[in-house]
mmCIF file of C-alpha atoms in Angstrom:
data_model
loop_
_atom_site.group_PDB
_atom_site.id
_atom_site.type_symbol
_atom_site.label_atom_id
_atom_site.label_comp_id
_atom_site.label_asym_id
_atom_site.label_seq_id
_atom_site.Cartn_x
_atom_site.Cartn_y
_atom_site.Cartn_z
ATOM 1 C CA MET A 1 -210.176 201.558 -147.844
ATOM 2 C CA THR A 2 -207.849 200.979 -150.689
ATOM 3 C CA LYS A 3 -204.660 199.031 -149.971
ATOM 4 C CA ILE A 4 -201.812 199.533 -152.401
ATOM 5 C CA LEU A 5 -199.765 196.421 -153.083
ATOM 6 C CA LYS A 6 -196.223 197.354 -154.007
ATOM 7 C CA PRO A 7 -194.603 194.448 -155.834
ATOM 8 C CA ARG A 8 -191.277 193.221 -154.517
ATOM 9 C CA LEU A 9 -188.614 191.556 -156.611
ATOM 10 C CA LEU A 10 -189.221 187.806 -156.788
ATOM 11 C CA THR A 11 -186.579 185.708 -155.041
ATOM 12 C CA ARG A 12 -186.562 182.207 -153.670
ATOM 13 C CA GLU A 13 -186.401 183.563 -150.136
ATOM 14 C CA VAL A 14 -189.472 185.832 -150.277
ATOM 15 C CA PHE A 15 -191.504 183.300 -152.234
ATOM 16 C CA ALA A 16 -190.626 180.298 -150.048
ATOM 17 C CA PRO A 17 -193.955 180.260 -148.149
ATOM 18 C CA TYR A 18 -195.822 179.895 -151.437
ATOM 19 C CA GLY A 19 -193.760 177.479 -153.520
ATOM 20 C CA ASP A 20 -190.736 177.478 -155.813
ATOM 21 C CA VAL A 21 -189.075 180.081 -157.966
ATOM 22 C CA VAL A 22 -187.863 178.365 -161.132
ATOM 23 C CA GLN A 23 -184.611 180.008 -162.157
ATOM 24 C CA LEU A 24 -181.017 179.202 -163.020
ATOM 25 C CA GLU A 25 -179.276 181.214 -160.268
ATOM 26 C CA GLY A 26 -178.706 179.092 -157.196
ATOM 27 C CA SER A 27 -179.980 175.862 -158.758
ATOM 28 C CA LYS A 28 -178.080 172.599 -158.778
ATOM 29 C CA HIS A 29 -176.773 171.801 -162.227
ATOM 30 C CA PHE A 30 -174.459 169.426 -164.059
ATOM 31 C CA THR A 31 -173.120 168.894 -167.567
ATOM 32 C CA ILE A 32 -174.775 166.408 -169.914
ATOM 33 C CA ASN A 33 -174.768 165.634 -173.627
ATOM 34 C CA HIS A 34 -170.983 165.249 -173.725
ATOM 35 C CA GLY A 35 -170.346 168.816 -172.692
ATOM 36 C CA MET A 36 -172.866 170.623 -174.875
ATOM 37 C CA THR A 37 -175.686 171.097 -172.330
ATOM 38 C CA GLU A 38 -175.923 172.220 -168.729
ATOM 39 C CA ARG A 39 -178.830 170.609 -166.902
ATOM 40 C CA PHE A 40 -180.396 172.694 -164.134
ATOM 41 C CA HIS A 41 -182.131 169.812 -162.491
ATOM 42 C CA ASP A 42 -185.498 169.267 -160.817
ATOM 43 C CA LEU A 43 -186.329 172.915 -160.143
ATOM 44 C CA ALA A 44 -189.775 172.595 -158.557
ATOM 45 C CA LYS A 45 -191.800 170.315 -156.343
ATOM 46 C CA ILE A 46 -194.324 168.855 -158.780
ATOM 47 C CA ASP A 47 -197.063 167.717 -156.402
ATOM 48 C CA VAL A 48 -199.914 166.423 -158.534
ATOM 49 C CA GLU A 49 -200.333 162.752 -157.785
ATOM 50 C CA ARG A 50 -202.827 162.692 -154.932
ATOM 51 C CA GLU A 51 -206.288 161.296 -155.605
ATOM 52 C CA GLY A 52 -205.354 159.819 -158.947
ATOM 53 C CA GLY A 53 -203.851 162.959 -160.463
ATOM 54 C CA LYS A 54 -201.032 163.222 -162.979
ATOM 55 C CA ALA A 55 -198.849 165.936 -164.472
ATOM 56 C CA ILE A 56 -199.971 167.590 -167.689
ATOM 57 C CA VAL A 57 -198.364 170.316 -169.792
ATOM 58 C CA SER A 58 -200.424 173.189 -171.198
ATOM 59 C CA ILE A 59 -199.842 176.686 -172.573
ATOM 60 C CA PHE A 60 -201.723 179.660 -171.159
ATOM 61 C CA GLN A 61 -202.136 182.662 -173.438
ATOM 62 C CA GLY A 62 -202.734 185.485 -170.994
ATOM 63 C CA GLN A 63 -204.105 188.865 -171.900
ATOM 64 C CA SER A 64 -202.139 191.700 -170.337
ATOM 65 C CA TYR A 65 -203.337 193.783 -167.433
ATOM 66 C CA ASP A 66 -203.051 197.565 -167.319
ATOM 67 C CA PHE A 67 -202.320 199.525 -164.150
ATOM 68 C CA PRO A 68 -203.965 200.069 -161.787
ATOM 69 C CA ILE A 69 -204.702 196.372 -161.362
ATOM 70 C CA GLN A 70 -207.584 195.606 -159.004
ATOM 71 C CA ILE A 71 -207.249 192.294 -157.174
ATOM 72 C CA LYS A 72 -210.835 191.127 -157.405
ATOM 73 C CA MET A 73 -210.425 187.386 -157.070
ATOM 74 C CA MET A 74 -207.950 184.858 -155.768
ATOM 75 C CA GLU A 75 -207.926 181.094 -156.284
ATOM 76 C CA ARG A 76 -206.197 177.947 -155.121
ATOM 77 C CA HIS A 77 -205.880 174.343 -156.224
ATOM 78 C CA PRO A 78 -206.474 171.940 -153.331
ATOM 79 C CA LEU A 79 -205.207 168.885 -155.174
ATOM 80 C CA GLY A 80 -202.023 169.994 -156.880
ATOM 81 C CA SER A 81 -199.177 172.349 -157.545
ATOM 82 C CA GLN A 82 -199.191 174.634 -160.602
ATOM 83 C CA LEU A 83 -196.064 175.779 -162.388
ATOM 84 C CA PHE A 84 -195.807 178.786 -164.748
ATOM 85 C CA PHE A 85 -192.840 179.677 -166.899
ATOM 86 C CA PRO A 86 -192.900 182.612 -169.365
ATOM 87 C CA LEU A 87 -192.260 181.806 -173.031
ATOM 88 C CA ASN A 88 -191.745 185.387 -174.269
ATOM 89 C CA GLU A 89 -189.073 186.596 -171.855
ATOM 90 C CA ARG A 90 -191.395 189.282 -170.535
ATOM 91 C CA PRO A 91 -191.825 190.182 -166.826
ATOM 92 C CA TYR A 92 -195.114 189.482 -165.106
ATOM 93 C CA LEU A 93 -196.721 189.826 -161.713
ATOM 94 C CA VAL A 94 -197.371 187.209 -159.035
ATOM 95 C CA VAL A 95 -199.928 187.867 -156.295
ATOM 96 C CA VAL A 96 -200.297 185.435 -153.422
ATOM 97 C CA GLY A 97 -201.871 185.280 -149.987
ATOM 98 C CA GLN A 98 -202.105 183.133 -146.925
ATOM 99 C CA GLY A 99 -204.977 181.374 -145.126
ATOM 100 C CA GLU A 100 -205.888 177.782 -144.398
ATOM 101 C CA ASP A 101 -209.682 177.564 -144.299
ATOM 102 C CA LYS A 102 -210.069 180.832 -146.150
ATOM 103 C CA LEU A 103 -207.922 183.560 -147.555
ATOM 104 C CA ASP A 104 -206.751 186.220 -145.116
ATOM 105 C CA PRO A 105 -206.835 189.305 -147.395
ATOM 106 C CA THR A 106 -204.493 191.255 -145.126
ATOM 107 C CA THR A 107 -201.700 188.838 -146.121
ATOM 108 C CA ILE A 108 -201.980 189.430 -149.875
ATOM 109 C CA GLU A 109 -198.629 190.435 -151.376
ATOM 110 C CA ALA A 110 -197.324 191.009 -154.884
ATOM 111 C CA PHE A 111 -194.043 190.084 -156.583
ATOM 112 C CA TRP A 112 -192.511 191.198 -159.825
ATOM 113 C CA ALA A 113 -191.094 188.262 -161.792
ATOM 114 C CA ARG A 114 -188.437 188.577 -164.470
ATOM 115 C CA GLY A 115 -189.016 187.080 -167.876
ATOM 116 C CA ASP A 116 -186.550 184.282 -167.054
ATOM 117 C CA GLN A 117 -188.186 183.297 -163.801
ATOM 118 C CA GLY A 118 -190.967 180.819 -163.347
ATOM 119 C CA VAL A 119 -193.132 180.140 -160.287
ATOM 120 C CA ASN A 120 -194.545 176.928 -158.973
ATOM 121 C CA TYR A 121 -197.469 177.521 -156.621
ATOM 122 C CA ALA A 122 -197.524 174.830 -154.004
ATOM 123 C CA ARG A 123 -200.736 172.879 -153.594
ATOM 124 C CA ASN A 124 -203.494 174.877 -151.942
ATOM 125 C CA VAL A 125 -201.669 178.234 -152.020
ATOM 126 C CA TRP A 126 -203.900 181.240 -152.722
ATOM 127 C CA HIS A 127 -202.854 183.116 -155.852
ATOM 128 C CA HIS A 128 -204.214 185.481 -158.439
ATOM 129 C CA PRO A 129 -204.710 184.093 -161.963
ATOM 130 C CA LEU A 130 -202.004 184.844 -164.501
ATOM 131 C CA LEU A 131 -201.014 188.515 -164.612
ATOM 132 C CA ALA A 132 -199.257 189.176 -167.903
ATOM 133 C CA LEU A 133 -197.995 192.718 -168.542
ATOM 134 C CA GLU A 134 -197.408 194.868 -171.658
ATOM 135 C CA ARG A 135 -199.069 192.503 -174.101
ATOM 136 C CA THR A 136 -200.616 189.101 -174.516
ATOM 137 C CA SER A 137 -198.029 186.545 -173.377
ATOM 138 C CA ASN A 138 -197.678 182.808 -173.381
ATOM 139 C CA PHE A 139 -196.658 180.691 -170.438
ATOM 140 C CA ILE A 140 -195.994 176.956 -170.218
ATOM 141 C CA ILE A 141 -197.856 175.318 -167.353
ATOM 142 C CA VAL A 142 -197.253 172.064 -165.480
ATOM 143 C CA ASP A 143 -200.239 171.218 -163.307
ATOM 144 C CA ARG A 144 -202.590 168.411 -162.341
ATOM 145 C CA ASP A 145 -205.207 166.553 -164.315
ATOM 146 C CA GLY A 146 -207.429 164.015 -162.625
ATOM 147 C CA PRO A 147 -210.610 163.417 -160.665
ATOM 148 C CA GLY A 148 -211.905 165.736 -157.962
ATOM 149 C CA ASN A 149 -212.472 169.471 -157.609
ATOM 150 C CA ASN A 150 -209.151 171.236 -157.908
ATOM 151 C CA LEU A 151 -210.359 174.853 -157.966
ATOM 152 C CA GLU A 152 -211.496 177.152 -155.171
ATOM 153 C CA GLU A 153 -212.124 180.830 -155.798
ATOM 154 C CA VAL A 154 -212.709 183.774 -153.463
ATOM 155 C CA TRP A 155 -213.960 187.185 -154.470
ATOM 156 C CA LEU A 156 -212.727 190.360 -152.805
ATOM 157 C CA ASP A 157 -214.255 193.774 -152.430
ATOM 158 C CA GLU A 158 -213.199 195.378 -155.696
ATOM 159 C CA SER A 159 -211.969 198.574 -154.133
ATOM 160 C CA ASP A 160 -209.679 197.010 -151.562
ATOM 161 C CA TYR A 161 -206.452 195.843 -153.200
ATOM 162 C CA ARG A 162 -204.674 197.500 -156.072
ATOM 163 C CA ILE A 163 -201.314 197.376 -157.806
ATOM 164 C CA ILE A 164 -200.456 200.750 -159.350
ATOM 165 C CA SER A 165 -196.995 200.045 -160.789
ATOM 166 C CA SER A 166 -194.769 197.084 -161.509
ATOM 167 C CA VAL A 167 -191.961 197.632 -158.981
ATOM 168 C CA MET B 1 -170.442 157.846 -197.571
ATOM 169 C CA THR B 2 -171.806 161.077 -196.266
ATOM 170 C CA LYS B 3 -175.536 161.381 -196.045
ATOM 171 C CA ILE B 4 -176.939 164.922 -195.967
ATOM 172 C CA LEU B 5 -179.957 165.353 -193.719
ATOM 173 C CA LYS B 6 -182.139 168.163 -194.987
ATOM 174 C CA PRO B 7 -184.379 169.399 -192.143
ATOM 175 C CA ARG B 8 -188.090 169.542 -192.832
ATOM 176 C CA LEU B 9 -190.471 171.932 -191.169
ATOM 177 C CA LEU B 10 -191.745 170.466 -187.929
ATOM 178 C CA THR B 11 -195.459 169.609 -187.938
ATOM 179 C CA ARG B 12 -197.613 167.275 -185.891
ATOM 180 C CA GLU B 13 -198.091 165.053 -188.893
ATOM 181 C CA VAL B 14 -194.446 164.479 -189.739
ATOM 182 C CA PHE B 15 -193.437 164.087 -186.079
ATOM 183 C CA ALA B 16 -196.274 161.730 -185.127
ATOM 184 C CA PRO B 17 -194.086 158.575 -185.170
ATOM 185 C CA TYR B 18 -191.810 160.154 -182.579
ATOM 186 C CA GLY B 19 -194.074 161.953 -180.145
ATOM 187 C CA ASP B 20 -195.890 165.285 -179.761
ATOM 188 C CA VAL B 21 -195.342 168.734 -181.185
ATOM 189 C CA VAL B 22 -196.298 171.224 -178.486
ATOM 190 C CA GLN B 23 -197.848 174.232 -180.200
ATOM 191 C CA LEU B 24 -200.961 176.397 -180.135
ATOM 192 C CA GLU B 25 -202.173 175.771 -183.677
ATOM 193 C CA GLY B 26 -204.571 172.864 -183.834
ATOM 194 C CA SER B 27 -204.659 172.331 -180.045
ATOM 195 C CA LYS B 28 -207.827 172.151 -177.974
ATOM 196 C CA HIS B 29 -208.310 175.235 -175.874
ATOM 197 C CA PHE B 30 -210.844 176.975 -173.676
ATOM 198 C CA THR B 31 -211.194 180.236 -171.790
ATOM 199 C CA ILE B 32 -210.377 180.433 -168.080
ATOM 200 C CA ASN B 33 -209.694 183.122 -165.498
ATOM 201 C CA HIS B 34 -212.943 184.922 -166.253
ATOM 202 C CA GLY B 35 -212.036 185.685 -169.800
ATOM 203 C CA MET B 36 -208.438 186.799 -169.357
ATOM 204 C CA THR B 37 -206.618 183.563 -170.282
ATOM 205 C CA GLU B 38 -206.925 180.993 -173.020
ATOM 206 C CA ARG B 39 -205.843 177.535 -171.850
ATOM 207 C CA PHE B 40 -204.333 175.273 -174.548
ATOM 208 C CA HIS B 41 -204.812 172.110 -172.595
ATOM 209 C CA ASP B 42 -202.775 168.950 -172.097
ATOM 210 C CA LEU B 43 -200.510 169.263 -175.117
ATOM 211 C CA ALA B 44 -198.293 166.202 -174.718
ATOM 212 C CA LYS B 45 -198.398 162.625 -173.509
ATOM 213 C CA ILE B 46 -196.330 162.818 -170.319
ATOM 214 C CA ASP B 47 -195.356 159.150 -169.854
ATOM 215 C CA VAL B 48 -193.023 159.010 -166.868
ATOM 216 C CA GLU B 49 -194.675 156.892 -164.243
ATOM 217 C CA ARG B 50 -193.516 153.379 -165.013
ATOM 218 C CA GLU B 51 -191.158 151.707 -162.531
ATOM 219 C CA GLY B 52 -191.687 154.302 -159.846
ATOM 220 C CA GLY B 53 -190.931 157.367 -161.942
ATOM 221 C CA LYS B 54 -192.396 160.858 -161.638
ATOM 222 C CA ALA B 55 -192.427 164.084 -163.632
ATOM 223 C CA ILE B 56 -189.758 166.658 -162.949
ATOM 224 C CA VAL B 57 -189.114 170.106 -164.443
ATOM 225 C CA SER B 58 -185.599 171.225 -165.385
ATOM 226 C CA ILE B 59 -183.964 173.842 -167.582
ATOM 227 C CA PHE B 60 -181.377 172.854 -170.168
ATOM 228 C CA GLN B 61 -178.891 175.507 -171.223
ATOM 229 C CA GLY B 62 -177.748 174.273 -174.612
ATOM 230 C CA GLN B 63 -174.653 175.517 -176.417
ATOM 231 C CA SER B 64 -175.351 176.217 -180.086
ATOM 232 C CA TYR B 65 -174.169 174.072 -182.952
ATOM 233 C CA ASP B 66 -172.579 175.461 -186.099
ATOM 234 C CA PHE B 67 -173.157 173.987 -189.547
ATOM 235 C CA PRO B 68 -172.200 171.500 -190.763
ATOM 236 C CA ILE B 69 -173.542 169.454 -187.816
ATOM 237 C CA GLN B 70 -172.243 165.925 -187.644
ATOM 238 C CA ILE B 71 -174.674 163.452 -186.112
ATOM 239 C CA LYS B 72 -172.220 161.476 -184.002
ATOM 240 C CA MET B 73 -174.479 160.107 -181.315
ATOM 241 C CA MET B 74 -178.137 159.380 -180.707
ATOM 242 C CA GLU B 75 -179.872 158.483 -177.436
ATOM 243 C CA ARG B 76 -183.166 157.271 -176.067
ATOM 244 C CA HIS B 77 -184.886 157.050 -172.705
ATOM 245 C CA PRO B 78 -186.418 153.585 -172.164
ATOM 246 C CA LEU B 79 -188.432 154.613 -169.115
ATOM 247 C CA GLY B 80 -190.002 157.933 -169.977
ATOM 248 C CA SER B 81 -191.006 160.677 -172.351
ATOM 249 C CA GLN B 82 -188.963 163.890 -172.537
ATOM 250 C CA LEU B 83 -190.444 167.283 -173.403
ATOM 251 C CA PHE B 84 -188.476 170.319 -174.594
ATOM 252 C CA PHE B 85 -189.878 173.832 -175.024
ATOM 253 C CA PRO B 86 -187.655 176.785 -176.000
ATOM 254 C CA LEU B 87 -187.521 179.739 -173.606
ATOM 255 C CA ASN B 88 -185.826 182.229 -175.950
ATOM 256 C CA GLU B 89 -188.137 182.050 -178.982
ATOM 257 C CA ARG B 90 -185.250 180.801 -181.169
ATOM 258 C CA PRO B 91 -185.556 177.985 -183.689
ATOM 259 C CA TYR B 92 -183.695 174.747 -183.100
ATOM 260 C CA LEU B 93 -183.189 171.384 -184.741
ATOM 261 C CA VAL B 94 -184.731 168.039 -183.878
ATOM 262 C CA VAL B 95 -183.089 164.807 -185.148
ATOM 263 C CA VAL B 96 -184.839 161.465 -184.613
ATOM 264 C CA GLY B 97 -184.622 157.931 -185.856
ATOM 265 C CA GLN B 98 -186.367 154.579 -185.699
ATOM 266 C CA GLY B 99 -185.404 151.138 -184.480
ATOM 267 C CA GLU B 100 -186.607 148.855 -181.712
ATOM 268 C CA ASP B 101 -183.651 146.809 -180.513
ATOM 269 C CA LYS B 102 -181.179 149.235 -182.018
ATOM 270 C CA LEU B 103 -181.201 152.404 -184.053
ATOM 271 C CA ASP B 104 -181.564 151.969 -187.789
ATOM 272 C CA PRO B 105 -179.316 154.830 -189.024
ATOM 273 C CA THR B 106 -180.927 154.882 -192.445
ATOM 274 C CA THR B 107 -184.117 156.178 -190.807
ATOM 275 C CA ILE B 108 -182.512 159.245 -189.208
ATOM 276 C CA GLU B 109 -184.313 162.453 -190.148
ATOM 277 C CA ALA B 110 -184.109 166.071 -189.117
ATOM 278 C CA PHE B 111 -186.772 168.724 -188.432
ATOM 279 C CA TRP B 112 -186.522 172.476 -188.019
ATOM 280 C CA ALA B 113 -188.578 173.651 -185.058
ATOM 281 C CA ARG B 114 -189.807 177.221 -184.663
ATOM 282 C CA GLY B 115 -189.103 179.081 -181.457
ATOM 283 C CA ASP B 116 -192.736 178.680 -180.408
ATOM 284 C CA GLN B 117 -192.821 174.921 -180.907
ATOM 285 C CA GLY B 118 -191.883 172.322 -178.357
ATOM 286 C CA VAL B 119 -191.346 168.610 -178.834
ATOM 287 C CA ASN B 120 -192.116 165.700 -176.568
ATOM 288 C CA TYR B 121 -190.119 162.602 -177.471
ATOM 289 C CA ALA B 122 -192.178 159.539 -176.680
ATOM 290 C CA ARG B 123 -190.594 156.955 -174.398
ATOM 291 C CA ASN B 124 -187.814 154.966 -176.122
ATOM 292 C CA VAL B 125 -187.635 157.159 -179.214
ATOM 293 C CA TRP B 126 -184.134 157.683 -180.622
ATOM 294 C CA HIS B 127 -183.172 161.333 -180.734
ATOM 295 C CA HIS B 128 -180.158 163.553 -180.863
ATOM 296 C CA PRO B 129 -179.380 165.623 -177.758
ATOM 297 C CA LEU B 130 -180.511 169.251 -177.757
ATOM 298 C CA LEU B 131 -179.496 171.122 -180.928
ATOM 299 C CA ALA B 132 -179.644 174.832 -180.187
ATOM 300 C CA LEU B 133 -178.771 177.196 -183.024
ATOM 301 C CA GLU B 134 -177.290 180.718 -183.268
ATOM 302 C CA ARG B 135 -176.361 180.999 -179.594
ATOM 303 C CA THR B 136 -176.639 179.379 -176.211
ATOM 304 C CA SER B 137 -180.356 178.848 -175.554
ATOM 305 C CA ASN B 138 -182.496 177.703 -172.682
ATOM 306 C CA PHE B 139 -185.238 175.104 -172.846
ATOM 307 C CA ILE B 140 -187.665 173.946 -170.189
ATOM 308 C CA ILE B 141 -187.784 170.168 -169.858
ATOM 309 C CA VAL B 142 -190.392 167.836 -168.452
ATOM 310 C CA ASP B 143 -189.028 164.343 -168.074
ATOM 311 C CA ARG B 144 -188.726 161.435 -165.673
ATOM 312 C CA ASP B 145 -186.935 161.054 -162.384
ATOM 313 C CA GLY B 146 -186.850 157.712 -160.602
ATOM 314 C CA PRO B 147 -185.077 154.369 -160.273
ATOM 315 C CA GLY B 148 -183.667 152.416 -163.190
ATOM 316 C CA ASN B 149 -181.429 153.142 -166.181
ATOM 317 C CA ASN B 150 -183.244 155.668 -168.391
ATOM 318 C CA LEU B 151 -180.478 156.426 -170.883
ATOM 319 C CA GLU B 152 -179.216 154.437 -173.863
ATOM 320 C CA GLU B 153 -176.693 155.940 -176.294
ATOM 321 C CA VAL B 154 -175.463 154.798 -179.681
ATOM 322 C CA TRP B 155 -172.446 156.218 -181.515
ATOM 323 C CA LEU B 156 -172.376 156.606 -185.292
ATOM 324 C CA ASP B 157 -169.566 156.788 -187.754
ATOM 325 C CA GLU B 158 -168.726 160.497 -187.612
ATOM 326 C CA SER B 159 -168.615 160.951 -191.326
ATOM 327 C CA ASP B 160 -172.002 159.460 -192.136
ATOM 328 C CA TYR B 161 -174.747 161.953 -191.260
ATOM 329 C CA ARG B 162 -174.563 165.704 -191.537
ATOM 330 C CA ILE B 163 -176.838 168.687 -191.521
ATOM 331 C CA ILE B 164 -175.467 171.509 -193.612
ATOM 332 C CA SER B 165 -178.236 174.149 -193.267
ATOM 333 C CA SER B 166 -181.287 174.773 -191.179
ATOM 334 C CA VAL B 167 -184.067 174.330 -193.758
#
């Protein structure tokens, strides 16, 4: 049976079980550089150090998805958080789910992120890989490099979960 | 005597003494997410861990500068690298200089960065604070949080160093 995932607007409150929303609104900030710059400070819990890991910075160039989007696979990173911030000011989708030992597919939910919002998936949180919209888009990534297996994937019945529109 | 700094185009080669240019061209990359994403991997030397430091992610909202730009002050961070990537696809200026114990002002040089290029100042490299152009612009920052004094500033004779145009 097909389940339609209707994306909700991304806010700190709705995303709290999964990690951080990286945005200016509601963030602590202060003035630096003798008045010329406002620093919105320490916006995400960068959790990458266990088992000899360290933070690295990468850019993901994500092909865009067309609707309807089938959620075929979800993944998680057992050893570290993973932060995405869009570099082209374009909205994108975020799909997450819950489950300790394994993903509980009934918990999968979708969020629509503005082009000025980033997300930081907490360590071990199930999420869909990057879902760019409209056209190929770049995102800056802060995640973990280091020893150990930091990727777990689960495949879903292709017909089960679909997103048919952005909001 | 006024010295005019003429910005050069930012490339990895010219910026090598100061740190990393974060860009897609010339970076190692590989395909992930079952073909949907290209990962340009580990693009900068994130050097933040000494003396109990760790990586944090912030957003700087930088007011724009109008030409002529006087270089009145330079700074450096003795304990960690500092990465900037533009979030609005607008070009900006990068001003750096050399000197171990203190800045040698005769080495100050300027670079013009495209809106799809980031810079990562290596630890202890003299640089001017964020120089946004055209209008107020946001940048994502990866730098160090932790104990110790991580800021050193030096003030220059206001009349000495100026940038009068972008390239």
